Coordinates of C-alpha atoms in Angstrom, one line a residue:
Chain W
X17 CA 70.2 137.5 88.6
X18 CA 72.5 139.2 91.0
X19 CA 73.2 137.3 94.2
X20 CA 74.9 133.9 94.1
X21 CA 72.4 131.2 94.9
X22 CA 74.9 128.4 94.5
X23 CA 78.6 128.9 95.1
X24 CA 80.9 125.9 94.4
X25 CA 84.5 126.3 95.2
X26 CA 87.5 123.9 94.9
X27 CA 85.1 120.9 94.6
X28 CA 87.0 117.6 94.5
X29 CA 85.9 113.9 94.4
X30 CA 88.6 111.3 94.6
X31 CA 87.9 107.6 94.6
X32 CA 90.2 105.1 96.2
X33 CA 90.9 102.2 93.9
X34 CA 92.1 98.6 94.6
X35 CA 91.1 99.0 98.2
X36 CA 89.3 96.4 100.3
X37 CA 88.1 95.8 103.8
X38 CA 91.6 95.1 105.0
X39 CA 93.6 96.5 102.2
X40 CA 94.9 100.0 101.7
X41 CA 94.0 101.6 98.4
X42 CA 96.9 102.0 96.1
X43 CA 95.6 104.4 93.4
X44 CA 93.1 107.2 93.4
X45 CA 90.8 108.3 90.6
X46 CA 90.2 112.0 90.5
X47 CA 86.7 112.2 89.0
X48 CA 86.3 115.9 89.9
X49 CA 89.5 117.8 90.6
X50 CA 88.9 121.3 91.8
X51 CA 85.8 122.7 90.2
X52 CA 84.5 126.2 91.1
X53 CA 81.5 128.1 89.7
X54 CA 78.5 130.1 90.9
X55 CA 74.9 130.2 89.8
X56 CA 72.6 133.1 90.5
X57 CA 68.9 132.7 91.1
X58 CA 66.9 132.3 88.0
X59 CA 70.0 131.5 85.9
X60 CA 70.9 128.4 83.9
X61 CA 74.5 127.2 83.9
X62 CA 75.1 124.6 81.2
X63 CA 77.8 122.0 82.1
X64 CA 79.2 120.1 79.1
X65 CA 82.0 117.7 78.4
X66 CA 82.5 114.2 77.0
X67 CA 81.6 111.0 78.9
X68 CA 83.6 110.5 82.1
X69 CA 84.7 114.1 82.5
X70 CA 83.0 114.3 85.9
X71 CA 79.9 116.4 85.0
X72 CA 77.4 113.9 86.6
X73 CA 79.6 113.5 89.7
X74 CA 79.6 117.2 90.1
X75 CA 75.8 117.3 89.8
X76 CA 75.4 114.5 92.3
X77 CA 77.7 116.2 94.8
X78 CA 75.6 119.4 94.7
X79 CA 72.5 117.5 95.8
X80 CA 74.7 115.5 98.1
X81 CA 73.9 112.1 96.7
X82 CA 77.7 111.7 96.5
X83 CA 79.9 112.9 99.3
X84 CA 82.6 115.4 98.5
X85 CA 86.3 114.8 99.1
X86 CA 87.2 118.4 99.3
X87 CA 85.8 121.9 98.7
X88 CA 82.6 123.6 99.6
X89 CA 79.1 123.8 98.2
X90 CA 77.3 126.9 99.4
X91 CA 73.6 127.2 98.9
X92 CA 72.3 130.7 99.9
X93 CA 75.6 131.1 101.8
X94 CA 75.4 127.8 103.8
X95 CA 78.0 125.1 103.1
X96 CA 76.0 121.9 102.6
X97 CA 79.0 119.6 102.2
X98 CA 79.5 119.4 106.0
X99 CA 75.9 119.4 107.1
X100 CA 74.6 116.6 109.4
X101 CA 71.9 114.3 108.1
X102 CA 69.0 116.1 109.8
X103 CA 70.1 119.6 108.7
X104 CA 70.8 118.3 105.2
X105 CA 67.3 116.9 104.9
X106 CA 65.8 120.3 105.5
X107 CA 68.3 121.9 103.1
X108 CA 67.1 119.5 100.4
X109 CA 64.0 121.6 100.0
X110 CA 66.2 124.2 98.2
X111 CA 68.0 121.9 95.8
X112 CA 66.4 119.2 93.8
X113 CA 67.5 116.9 90.9
X114 CA 66.1 115.5 87.7
X115 CA 67.7 112.3 86.5
X116 CA 68.8 111.2 83.1
X117 CA 66.9 107.9 82.8
X118 CA 63.1 108.5 83.2
X119 CA 62.6 104.7 83.5
X120 CA 64.9 103.7 86.4
X121 CA 64.4 107.0 88.3
X122 CA 60.7 106.1 89.1
X123 CA 59.9 103.3 91.5
X124 CA 58.0 100.8 89.3
X125 CA 55.8 99.8 92.3
X126 CA 54.6 103.2 93.2
X127 CA 51.7 105.1 91.7
X128 CA 52.4 108.3 89.9
X129 CA 50.5 110.4 92.5
X130 CA 52.5 108.8 95.3
X131 CA 55.8 109.5 93.6
X132 CA 55.0 113.2 93.3
X133 CA 53.5 113.2 96.8
X134 CA 56.5 111.6 98.4
X135 CA 58.6 114.8 98.9
X136 CA 55.5 116.6 100.4
X137 CA 54.7 113.8 102.8
X138 CA 58.4 113.7 103.9
X139 CA 58.0 117.2 105.2
X140 CA 54.8 116.6 107.1
X141 CA 52.3 118.2 104.8
X142 CA 48.7 117.2 105.5
X143 CA 46.7 114.8 103.4
X144 CA 44.2 117.2 101.8
X145 CA 46.9 119.7 100.9
X146 CA 49.1 116.9 99.4
X147 CA 46.2 115.9 97.2
X148 CA 45.6 119.5 95.9
X149 CA 49.3 120.2 95.4
X150 CA 49.9 117.0 93.6
X151 CA 47.0 117.8 91.3
X152 CA 48.4 121.3 90.6
X153 CA 51.9 119.8 90.0
X154 CA 50.5 117.4 87.5
X155 CA 48.7 120.3 85.8
X156 CA 51.9 122.4 85.9
X157 CA 54.0 119.8 84.1
X158 CA 51.3 119.0 81.5
X159 CA 50.0 115.7 82.8
X160 CA 46.3 114.9 83.3
X161 CA 45.5 114.9 87.0
X162 CA 43.5 111.7 86.6
X163 CA 46.8 109.9 85.8
X164 CA 47.7 109.9 89.6
X165 CA 46.6 106.3 90.0
X166 CA 48.7 105.0 87.1
X167 CA 52.0 103.1 87.5
X168 CA 55.2 104.4 85.8
X169 CA 55.2 101.7 83.1
X170 CA 51.9 103.0 81.8
X171 CA 53.5 106.3 80.8
X172 CA 55.7 107.2 77.8
X173 CA 59.3 108.3 78.2
X174 CA 58.4 112.0 78.0
X175 CA 55.5 111.7 80.4
X176 CA 57.8 109.9 82.8
X177 CA 60.3 112.7 82.6
X178 CA 57.5 115.1 83.4
X179 CA 56.7 113.1 86.5
X180 CA 60.4 113.4 87.5
X181 CA 60.1 117.2 87.0
X182 CA 56.9 117.3 89.0
X183 CA 58.6 115.4 91.9
X184 CA 61.5 117.9 91.8
X185 CA 59.2 120.8 91.8
X186 CA 57.1 119.6 94.7
X187 CA 59.3 121.2 97.4
X188 CA 59.5 124.5 95.5
X189 CA 63.3 124.4 95.2
X190 CA 65.4 127.4 94.3
X191 CA 67.8 125.3 92.2
X192 CA 67.2 122.2 90.2
X193 CA 70.2 120.1 89.1
X194 CA 69.3 118.5 85.7
X195 CA 71.5 115.5 85.1
X196 CA 71.2 115.0 81.3
X197 CA 67.4 115.2 81.6
X198 CA 66.7 114.9 77.9
X199 CA 69.4 112.6 76.5
X200 CA 67.2 109.5 76.9
X201 CA 64.3 111.1 75.0
X202 CA 63.3 111.4 71.3
X203 CA 64.2 114.7 69.7
X204 CA 60.6 115.9 69.5
X205 CA 60.0 115.0 73.1
X206 CA 63.3 116.6 74.1
X207 CA 62.0 119.9 72.7
X208 CA 58.8 119.6 74.8
X209 CA 60.7 118.9 78.0
X210 CA 63.2 121.7 77.4
X211 CA 60.3 124.2 76.8
X212 CA 58.7 123.0 80.0
X213 CA 61.9 123.7 81.9
X214 CA 62.3 127.2 80.4
X215 CA 58.6 127.9 81.1
X216 CA 59.0 126.9 84.7
X217 CA 62.1 129.0 85.1
X218 CA 60.3 132.1 83.7
X219 CA 57.2 131.5 86.0
X220 CA 58.9 130.4 89.2
X221 CA 62.4 131.8 88.9
X222 CA 64.2 128.5 89.4
X223 CA 67.9 128.3 88.7
X224 CA 69.2 125.3 86.8
X225 CA 72.5 123.5 86.6
X226 CA 72.0 121.8 83.3
X227 CA 74.4 118.9 82.7
X228 CA 74.4 117.6 79.1
X229 CA 76.6 116.5 76.3
X230 CA 74.3 117.8 73.5
X231 CA 75.6 121.2 72.6
X232 CA 72.5 122.3 70.7
X233 CA 70.3 121.7 73.8
X234 CA 72.8 123.5 76.0
X235 CA 73.0 126.5 73.7
X236 CA 69.2 126.7 73.7
X237 CA 68.6 126.6 77.4
X238 CA 71.7 128.1 79.1
X239 CA 72.6 131.6 80.1
X240 CA 76.2 130.6 80.8
X241 CA 78.1 127.5 79.9
X242 CA 81.0 125.7 81.6
X243 CA 83.1 123.1 79.7
X244 CA 84.7 120.3 81.6
X245 CA 87.6 118.1 80.7
X246 CA 89.1 115.4 83.0
X247 CA 87.5 116.7 86.1
X248 CA 88.3 120.4 85.6
X249 CA 86.5 123.3 84.1
X250 CA 88.6 124.5 81.1
X251 CA 86.4 127.3 79.9
X252 CA 83.4 129.2 81.2
X253 CA 81.6 132.1 79.5
X254 CA 78.3 133.5 78.6
X255 CA 76.5 131.4 76.1
X256 CA 76.8 133.9 73.2
X257 CA 80.5 134.4 73.8
X258 CA 81.3 130.8 74.2
X259 CA 79.5 129.5 71.1
X260 CA 80.6 132.4 68.8
X261 CA 84.2 132.7 70.0
X262 CA 85.5 129.8 71.9
X263 CA 89.0 130.3 73.2
X264 CA 90.2 127.0 74.8
X265 CA 91.4 124.5 72.1
X266 CA 89.2 121.8 73.7
X267 CA 86.1 124.0 73.5
X268 CA 86.9 124.8 69.8
X269 CA 87.2 121.0 69.1
X270 CA 84.0 120.3 70.9
X271 CA 82.1 122.9 69.0
X272 CA 83.6 121.8 65.7
X273 CA 82.5 118.2 66.4
X274 CA 78.9 119.1 66.9
X275 CA 76.8 118.4 63.8
X276 CA 75.4 121.5 62.1
X277 CA 71.8 121.9 61.4
X278 CA 72.4 122.7 57.7
X279 CA 73.7 119.8 55.6
X280 CA 75.6 122.0 53.1
X281 CA 77.1 124.3 55.6
X282 CA 80.9 124.0 55.4
X283 CA 82.6 123.8 58.7
X284 CA 86.2 123.9 59.7
X285 CA 87.1 120.4 60.8
X286 CA 89.1 120.3 64.0
X287 CA 89.7 116.7 65.0
X288 CA 91.1 115.5 68.2
X289 CA 93.2 112.3 68.2
X290 CA 93.0 109.5 70.7
X291 CA 90.9 109.1 73.8
X292 CA 90.8 111.2 76.9
X293 CA 93.6 110.1 79.3
X294 CA 92.6 107.9 82.2
X295 CA 91.7 109.9 85.3
X296 CA 93.7 107.5 87.4
X297 CA 96.9 108.8 85.8
X298 CA 96.3 112.2 84.3
X299 CA 99.1 113.9 82.3
X300 CA 101.4 116.3 84.1
X301 CA 100.7 119.9 83.7
X302 CA 97.7 120.8 81.5
X303 CA 95.4 117.7 81.4
X304 CA 94.5 118.5 77.8
X305 CA 98.1 118.8 76.4
X306 CA 98.2 115.1 75.1
X307 CA 95.5 115.9 72.6
X308 CA 95.9 119.6 72.2
X309 CA 96.7 120.8 68.7
X310 CA 98.6 123.8 69.9
X311 CA 100.4 122.3 72.9
X312 CA 104.0 123.4 73.6
X313 CA 106.6 121.8 75.8
X314 CA 105.9 124.3 78.6
X315 CA 102.4 122.9 79.0
X316 CA 103.7 119.8 80.8
X317 CA 105.0 121.9 83.7
X318 CA 102.0 123.4 85.5
X319 CA 98.3 122.9 85.6
X320 CA 96.8 126.1 84.0
X321 CA 94.5 128.0 86.4
X322 CA 91.1 129.4 85.3
X323 CA 92.0 133.0 84.3
X324 CA 89.6 135.8 83.7
X325 CA 89.8 137.1 80.2
X326 CA 87.2 139.8 80.6
X327 CA 83.6 139.9 79.3
X328 CA 82.7 137.3 81.9
X329 CA 84.9 134.7 80.2
X330 CA 87.3 132.4 82.1
X331 CA 89.8 130.0 80.3
X332 CA 92.3 127.5 81.7
X333 CA 95.0 127.5 79.1
X334 CA 98.6 128.7 79.3
X335 CA 98.6 130.0 75.7
X336 CA 95.3 132.0 75.5
Chain N
X24 CA 44.5 83.3 71.4
X25 CA 43.0 85.5 68.8
X26 CA 40.2 83.0 68.1
X27 CA 39.2 82.7 71.7
X28 CA 39.2 86.4 72.2
X29 CA 36.8 87.1 69.3
X30 CA 34.5 84.4 70.8
X31 CA 34.5 85.8 74.3
X32 CA 34.3 89.5 73.4
X33 CA 30.6 89.7 72.5
X34 CA 29.6 87.6 75.5
X35 CA 31.6 89.9 77.9
X36 CA 30.0 93.0 76.5
X37 CA 26.4 91.8 76.9
X38 CA 26.7 90.5 80.5
X39 CA 26.4 92.1 83.9
X40 CA 29.5 93.0 86.0
X41 CA 29.3 89.7 88.0
X42 CA 29.5 87.8 84.7
X43 CA 32.4 90.1 83.7
X44 CA 34.3 88.9 86.7
X45 CA 33.5 85.3 85.7
X46 CA 34.8 86.0 82.2
X47 CA 38.0 87.6 83.6
X48 CA 38.4 84.5 85.8
X49 CA 38.0 82.2 82.7
X50 CA 40.5 84.2 80.8
X51 CA 43.0 84.0 83.7
X52 CA 42.5 80.2 83.8
X53 CA 43.1 80.0 80.0
X54 CA 46.2 82.1 80.2
X55 CA 47.7 80.5 83.3
X56 CA 46.5 76.9 83.2
X57 CA 49.4 75.7 85.5
X58 CA 48.4 78.1 88.3
X59 CA 44.7 77.1 87.9
X60 CA 45.5 73.3 88.1
X61 CA 48.0 73.8 90.9
X62 CA 45.6 75.9 92.9
X63 CA 42.7 73.4 92.4
X64 CA 44.8 70.4 93.6
X65 CA 46.2 72.4 96.5
X66 CA 42.8 73.7 97.6
X67 CA 41.4 70.1 97.6
X68 CA 44.3 68.8 99.6
X69 CA 44.2 71.7 102.1
X70 CA 40.5 71.4 102.5
X71 CA 40.8 67.6 103.2
X72 CA 43.4 68.3 105.9
X73 CA 41.6 71.3 107.4
X74 CA 38.3 69.3 107.6
X75 CA 40.1 66.1 108.8
X76 CA 37.9 65.7 112.0
X77 CA 34.8 65.9 109.9
X78 CA 35.7 63.8 106.8
X79 CA 38.1 61.2 108.1
X80 CA 36.0 58.0 108.3
X81 CA 38.0 56.5 111.2
X82 CA 40.3 57.5 114.1
X83 CA 43.7 57.5 112.4
X84 CA 45.4 55.9 115.4
X85 CA 42.7 53.2 116.2
X86 CA 44.3 49.8 116.0
X87 CA 42.1 47.0 114.7
X88 CA 44.0 43.7 114.4
X89 CA 41.0 41.9 112.8
X90 CA 41.2 44.3 109.8
X91 CA 45.0 44.1 109.1
X92 CA 46.4 44.8 105.6
X93 CA 43.0 44.8 104.0
X94 CA 43.1 46.0 100.3
X95 CA 41.1 49.1 99.3
X96 CA 37.3 48.4 99.6
X97 CA 34.1 50.3 100.3
X98 CA 34.8 50.2 104.1
X99 CA 38.4 51.3 103.7
X100 CA 38.9 53.3 100.5
X101 CA 42.7 53.3 100.7
X102 CA 42.9 49.9 102.6
X103 CA 44.4 49.3 106.0
X104 CA 48.0 49.0 107.3
X105 CA 49.8 46.4 109.4
X106 CA 47.9 47.4 112.5
X107 CA 44.5 47.6 110.9
X108 CA 44.5 51.4 110.8
X109 CA 42.5 53.1 108.1
X110 CA 45.1 54.5 105.5
X111 CA 42.7 57.1 104.2
X112 CA 42.2 58.6 107.7
X113 CA 45.9 58.5 108.4
X114 CA 46.6 60.3 105.1
X115 CA 44.0 63.0 105.7
X116 CA 45.3 63.6 109.2
X117 CA 48.9 63.3 108.1
X118 CA 48.4 66.1 105.6
X119 CA 47.9 68.6 108.5
X120 CA 51.4 68.1 109.8
X121 CA 53.0 68.2 106.3
X122 CA 51.2 71.3 105.2
X123 CA 51.8 73.1 108.5
X124 CA 55.5 72.2 108.4
X125 CA 55.7 73.4 104.7
X126 CA 53.9 76.7 105.5
X127 CA 55.9 77.6 108.7
X128 CA 59.2 76.6 107.1
X129 CA 58.5 78.9 104.1
X130 CA 57.4 81.8 106.3
X131 CA 60.3 81.6 108.8
X132 CA 63.0 81.1 106.1
X133 CA 61.7 84.0 104.0
X134 CA 61.1 86.3 107.1
X135 CA 64.5 85.7 108.7
X136 CA 66.3 85.6 105.3
X137 CA 64.7 88.9 104.3
X138 CA 65.8 90.6 107.5
X139 CA 69.4 89.3 107.3
X140 CA 69.6 89.9 103.5
X141 CA 68.6 93.6 104.0
X142 CA 71.2 94.1 106.6
X143 CA 73.9 92.4 104.5
X144 CA 72.9 94.4 101.5
X145 CA 73.3 97.8 103.3
X146 CA 76.3 97.3 105.6
X147 CA 79.6 96.2 104.2
X148 CA 81.0 95.1 107.5
X149 CA 77.8 93.2 108.5
X150 CA 77.9 91.7 104.9
X151 CA 81.4 90.3 105.4
X152 CA 80.5 88.7 108.7
X153 CA 77.0 87.5 107.8
X154 CA 77.9 86.0 104.5
X155 CA 80.6 83.8 106.1
X156 CA 78.0 82.6 108.7
X157 CA 75.6 81.9 105.8
X158 CA 78.4 79.9 104.0
X159 CA 78.8 77.9 107.2
X160 CA 75.1 77.3 107.5
X161 CA 74.9 76.1 103.9
X162 CA 77.6 73.5 104.6
X163 CA 75.4 71.8 107.2
X164 CA 73.3 69.0 105.6
X165 CA 69.7 69.4 106.8
X166 CA 69.1 65.8 107.5
X167 CA 72.2 65.4 109.7
X168 CA 71.2 68.6 111.6
X169 CA 67.8 67.1 112.2
X170 CA 69.2 63.8 113.4
X171 CA 71.5 65.7 115.8
X172 CA 68.7 67.9 117.1
X173 CA 66.4 64.9 117.7
X174 CA 69.2 63.1 119.5
X175 CA 69.9 66.2 121.7
X176 CA 66.2 67.2 122.3
X177 CA 62.9 65.5 121.9
X178 CA 61.3 65.0 118.6
X179 CA 58.7 67.6 118.0
X180 CA 57.2 69.7 115.3
X181 CA 59.4 72.7 116.4
X182 CA 62.5 70.6 116.0
X183 CA 61.5 69.5 112.5
X184 CA 60.7 73.1 111.5
X185 CA 64.0 74.4 112.9
X186 CA 66.0 71.7 111.2
X187 CA 64.4 72.5 107.9
X188 CA 64.6 76.3 108.2
X189 CA 68.3 76.5 109.0
X190 CA 69.6 75.2 105.6
X191 CA 67.0 77.4 103.7
X192 CA 67.9 80.7 105.3
X193 CA 71.2 81.2 103.4
X194 CA 69.5 80.7 100.1
X195 CA 67.0 83.4 100.9
X196 CA 69.7 85.7 102.3
X197 CA 71.7 85.4 99.1
X198 CA 68.7 86.2 96.9
X199 CA 67.7 89.2 99.0
X200 CA 71.2 90.5 99.3
X201 CA 71.8 90.3 95.6
X202 CA 68.5 92.2 94.9
X203 CA 69.3 94.9 97.5
X204 CA 72.8 95.4 96.1
X205 CA 71.3 96.2 92.7
X206 CA 68.2 98.1 94.0
X207 CA 70.1 100.5 96.2
X208 CA 72.1 101.7 93.2
X209 CA 68.9 102.4 91.2
X210 CA 68.3 106.1 90.4
X211 CA 64.8 105.9 92.1
X212 CA 66.6 105.3 95.4
X213 CA 68.8 108.3 94.8
X214 CA 65.7 110.2 93.9
X215 CA 64.1 109.3 97.2
X216 CA 67.1 110.5 99.1
X217 CA 67.1 113.7 97.1
X218 CA 63.5 114.5 98.2
X219 CA 64.4 113.9 101.8
X220 CA 63.0 110.4 102.4
X221 CA 64.4 108.9 105.6
X222 CA 66.5 105.7 105.4
X223 CA 63.9 103.4 107.0
X224 CA 61.2 104.7 104.6
X225 CA 63.5 104.0 101.7
X226 CA 63.8 100.4 102.9
X227 CA 60.1 100.0 103.4
X228 CA 58.8 102.0 100.4
X229 CA 61.5 101.5 97.8
X230 CA 63.6 98.5 98.5
X231 CA 61.3 95.9 100.1
X232 CA 58.3 96.1 97.6
X233 CA 60.8 95.4 94.8
X234 CA 62.0 92.2 96.4
X235 CA 58.6 90.8 97.0
X236 CA 57.9 89.1 93.6
X237 CA 61.0 86.9 93.5
X238 CA 60.6 86.1 97.2
X239 CA 57.0 84.8 96.7
X240 CA 58.3 82.5 94.0
X241 CA 61.1 81.4 96.2
X242 CA 58.7 80.8 99.1
X243 CA 56.6 78.4 97.1
X244 CA 59.6 76.3 96.3
X245 CA 60.8 76.3 99.9
X246 CA 57.3 75.2 101.0
X247 CA 57.4 72.3 98.5
X248 CA 60.9 71.3 99.6
X249 CA 59.9 71.5 103.3
X250 CA 57.0 69.2 102.8
X251 CA 59.3 66.7 101.1
X252 CA 62.0 67.3 103.8
X253 CA 59.5 66.5 106.6
X254 CA 58.6 63.3 104.8
X255 CA 62.3 62.3 104.5
X256 CA 62.8 63.0 108.3
X257 CA 59.7 61.0 109.2
X258 CA 60.7 58.2 106.9
X259 CA 64.1 58.1 108.5
X260 CA 62.5 58.0 112.0
X261 CA 63.8 61.4 113.1
X262 CA 60.6 63.3 112.6
X263 CA 57.6 63.3 114.9
X264 CA 57.3 60.3 117.3
X265 CA 55.4 57.2 116.0
X266 CA 51.7 57.6 117.1
X267 CA 51.4 60.8 115.1
X268 CA 50.7 60.2 111.4
X269 CA 52.5 62.2 108.8
X270 CA 52.8 61.3 105.1
X271 CA 56.4 60.4 105.6
X272 CA 55.8 58.2 108.6
X273 CA 52.9 56.4 106.9
X274 CA 55.1 55.6 104.0
X275 CA 57.9 54.5 106.3
X276 CA 55.6 52.0 108.1
X277 CA 54.2 50.8 104.8
X278 CA 57.7 50.1 103.6
X279 CA 57.9 47.0 105.8
X280 CA 54.8 45.5 104.2
X281 CA 55.3 46.8 100.7
X282 CA 55.3 43.4 99.2
X283 CA 51.9 42.5 100.8
X284 CA 50.1 45.8 100.8
X285 CA 51.3 48.3 98.2
X286 CA 48.4 50.7 99.0
X287 CA 49.9 51.7 102.4
X288 CA 52.8 53.3 100.5
X289 CA 51.0 54.3 97.3
X290 CA 48.3 56.6 98.7
X291 CA 50.3 58.8 101.0
X292 CA 53.0 58.9 98.3
X293 CA 50.4 60.2 95.7
X294 CA 49.2 62.9 98.1
X295 CA 52.7 63.9 98.8
X296 CA 53.6 64.0 95.1
X297 CA 50.5 65.9 94.1
X298 CA 51.0 68.5 96.9
X299 CA 54.5 69.2 95.9
X300 CA 53.6 69.2 92.2
X301 CA 50.7 71.7 92.8
X302 CA 52.9 74.1 94.8
X303 CA 55.6 73.9 92.1
X304 CA 53.0 74.6 89.4
X305 CA 51.8 77.7 91.3
X306 CA 55.4 78.9 91.9
X307 CA 56.2 78.4 88.2
X308 CA 53.1 80.2 87.2
X309 CA 53.7 83.1 89.5
X310 CA 57.2 83.5 88.1
X311 CA 55.7 83.7 84.6
X312 CA 53.3 86.4 85.8
X313 CA 55.8 88.4 87.7
X314 CA 58.7 88.2 85.3
X315 CA 57.3 90.0 82.2
X316 CA 56.6 93.0 84.5
X317 CA 60.2 92.9 85.6
X318 CA 61.5 92.8 82.0
X319 CA 59.0 95.4 80.7
X320 CA 60.6 97.9 83.1
X321 CA 63.9 97.9 81.3

């Protein structure tokens, strides 16, 4: 847990809107607007935020399913955002992804064994070895190895997600990006999949970037947590620190909105008004000031930078 | 359903594997009667045409003035036409042309359409150009194209197939392009990229297999339409040149003597109708079989 496995700095993704084949785009949408963080090997960084805040886009840029507009993504020191197709293909062995929807992320016309074998075959591993490794991957994620001949529609949601995990594990990556891996599953199945992920981390030392909107899940699995709002990280801290003593008003509101596990437990209600502003026309200065309970006129002037407050905690707020 | 299942279950349990296959076949026929009926009719018609030299009682082109316009009888089951030719023999031989035209038109339209559709689905620039070309092709009426082609070249089976394939291609292209556009955004395609699958393997392994089901259904309809189209062209006299018998040309010749000898038009018409019907039944049935699987995925 010392060296930085993944080092993201100044990551941006801007989409051009209203453009066409012969038309110049007139507006831009800043889905991700300057995100920086690091993940050490064997560590889990939770990435939370409401819908549309750019967490999934960030996740997809790290595995380069989405091209970056600006910024760098260093994996073991090498910037992958500028790699050519061939070099990137080899780098993919280090970073894998698990998708949110266990139904649409498996090709319905391929057998389970072939789905898990695909990454191995892509990198020229011989037939016999593919067979034994697929069997051990099935075993590792808790699927019976005689299920290899089944089709995805013959599995349950949880089993399908296990298949997705087996596919991600096949290349023995150092980092797995989990893009809301349990939000499509039942609560009981969620727990099984989360436990599987933590077991794998303990046994294989894999690092996770865990994207989610369920705070309970994030609190359970993460070592550190980053909170995103409108394409920026507003607060990042150790799990314990962030959940017990949130500093950014958005983090405070987010934690207050999470349902507590005890029905009679009284909680301080901190409600935000309105919707998140459109990322095509974000507010001037601090992006959160339009909904912030403690905003002051000065907040409209400059975008707050992520400042170090000590104890491994960083907050982007003028007033904290 | 429940009743038939309880009846067939004990029987299936007590029988050997070969009988089990028979029971499965019987269940398939019960579940998909339209495919079974369509396949039965089509098999009979294809067998007749394939075995034409063996089962046709007369030479289809042999003129026999003494036997002109004879009604159906033991000697001539379907009667004879204005030149004394045996209608049954002409219908059996004519089926060869019709079926070959139907099959080749379906194969070529789907093959070419699939290739163009894949390119259009993946390249925005190619898409813009190709789809305008397809719009232009769709605007050409097939019959007029065939007449123009025959006027420019000689009437041959290639000309007929070409004239029928051209207007079908844009339909297939549109279908394939629409499927590719939705498939390439599917997470399993992203997943394939993430595990380092090369672009051409994504096309072959992930995109194409998922377009097959709707394409098979489309191919059956194209086949049925092409058989009809060939008949139109022959009827209009822009199909194959006269001595060759096709269902369309037999009907066209029978038209002149329709008042005297209805059988010359009736029998090739029935064969044509049943062929198209059987192919459509199979196509409908295939769509029923393939669609639930599509919806179960969601």
